[in-house]
């Protein structure tokens, strides 16, 4: 049981660290990022299945698009305003 947990925790740590190191928007010295990595690793039996599912869905979505469609889809990102911004101002 302990070996299985260690294997899951190691796999989760590797996946989360690889994503963290690729992300240029977060500082490597940000304490909240390290708390997230620690929490995701400690809760690996719950977090690893979600991480793997998200990676699998992203891979399937990118493989279903033709190369020309994939480049168009990445260029046509529409930024929308959150709905709570449309609230009337208080008087």
Coordinates of C-alpha atoms in Angstrom, one line a residue:
X1 CA 0.0 0.0 0.0
X2 CA 2.8 2.4 0.9
X3 CA 4.7 1.5 -2.3
X4 CA 1.6 2.2 -4.4
X5 CA 1.1 5.6 -2.7
X6 CA 4.8 6.5 -3.3
X7 CA 4.5 5.5 -7.0
X8 CA 1.3 7.7 -7.4
X9 CA 2.9 10.6 -5.5
X10 CA 6.0 10.4 -7.6
X11 CA 4.1 10.4 -10.9
X12 CA 1.9 13.3 -9.7
X13 CA 5.0 15.3 -8.6
X14 CA 6.7 14.7 -12.0
X15 CA 3.6 15.8 -14.0
X16 CA 2.9 18.9 -11.8
X17 CA 6.5 19.9 -11.8
X18 CA 6.9 19.6 -15.5
X19 CA 3.8 21.8 -16.0
X20 CA 5.1 24.3 -13.4
X21 CA 8.5 24.6 -15.1
X22 CA 6.9 25.1 -18.5
X23 CA 4.6 27.9 -17.2
X24 CA 6.3 31.2 -17.6
X25 CA 3.5 33.2 -15.9
X26 CA 4.4 31.9 -12.4
X27 CA 7.6 32.7 -10.5
X28 CA 9.6 29.8 -9.3
X29 CA 9.8 31.5 -5.9
X30 CA 6.0 31.9 -5.5
X31 CA 5.1 30.2 -2.3
X32 CA 1.5 29.5 -3.4
X33 CA 2.8 27.6 -6.4
X34 CA 4.9 25.4 -4.1
X35 CA 2.0 24.9 -1.7
X36 CA -0.1 23.7 -4.7
X37 CA 2.6 21.3 -5.8
X38 CA 2.9 19.9 -2.3
X39 CA -0.9 19.5 -2.0
X40 CA -1.3 17.9 -5.4
X41 CA 1.5 15.5 -4.5
X42 CA 0.1 14.6 -1.1
X43 CA -3.4 14.1 -2.5
X44 CA -2.1 12.1 -5.5
X45 CA -4.6 9.3 -5.3
X46 CA -7.3 11.9 -6.0
X47 CA -5.4 14.4 -8.2
X48 CA -3.5 12.1 -10.5
X49 CA -6.7 10.6 -12.2
X50 CA -7.9 14.2 -13.0
X51 CA -4.5 15.2 -14.3
X52 CA -4.3 12.2 -16.6
X53 CA -7.9 12.6 -17.8
X54 CA -7.2 16.3 -18.7
X55 CA -4.1 15.3 -20.6
X56 CA -5.9 12.5 -22.4
X57 CA -8.7 14.8 -23.4
X58 CA -6.3 17.5 -24.6
X59 CA -4.4 15.0 -26.7
X60 CA -7.6 13.6 -28.2
X61 CA -8.9 17.1 -29.0
X62 CA -5.7 18.0 -30.7
X63 CA -5.5 14.8 -32.7
X64 CA -9.1 15.3 -34.0
X65 CA -8.2 18.7 -35.5
X66 CA -6.4 18.8 -38.8
X67 CA -3.1 20.7 -38.7
X68 CA -4.6 23.7 -40.5
X69 CA -7.6 23.7 -38.1
X70 CA -5.3 23.5 -35.1
X71 CA -3.4 26.6 -36.1
X72 CA -6.6 28.5 -36.8
X73 CA -8.1 27.4 -33.5
X74 CA -5.0 28.6 -31.6
X75 CA -5.2 32.0 -33.4
X76 CA -8.9 32.5 -32.9
X77 CA -9.1 32.7 -29.1
X78 CA -12.0 34.8 -28.2
X79 CA -11.7 36.7 -24.9
X80 CA -15.1 37.4 -23.3
X81 CA -15.9 39.6 -20.4
X82 CA -17.2 37.7 -17.3
X83 CA -20.9 38.0 -16.6
X84 CA -20.5 39.7 -13.3
X85 CA -19.0 42.7 -15.0
X86 CA -22.4 43.5 -16.6
X87 CA -24.0 44.2 -13.2
X88 CA -25.3 47.7 -12.8
X89 CA -23.4 50.1 -10.6
X90 CA -24.6 50.6 -7.1
X91 CA -25.9 54.0 -6.1

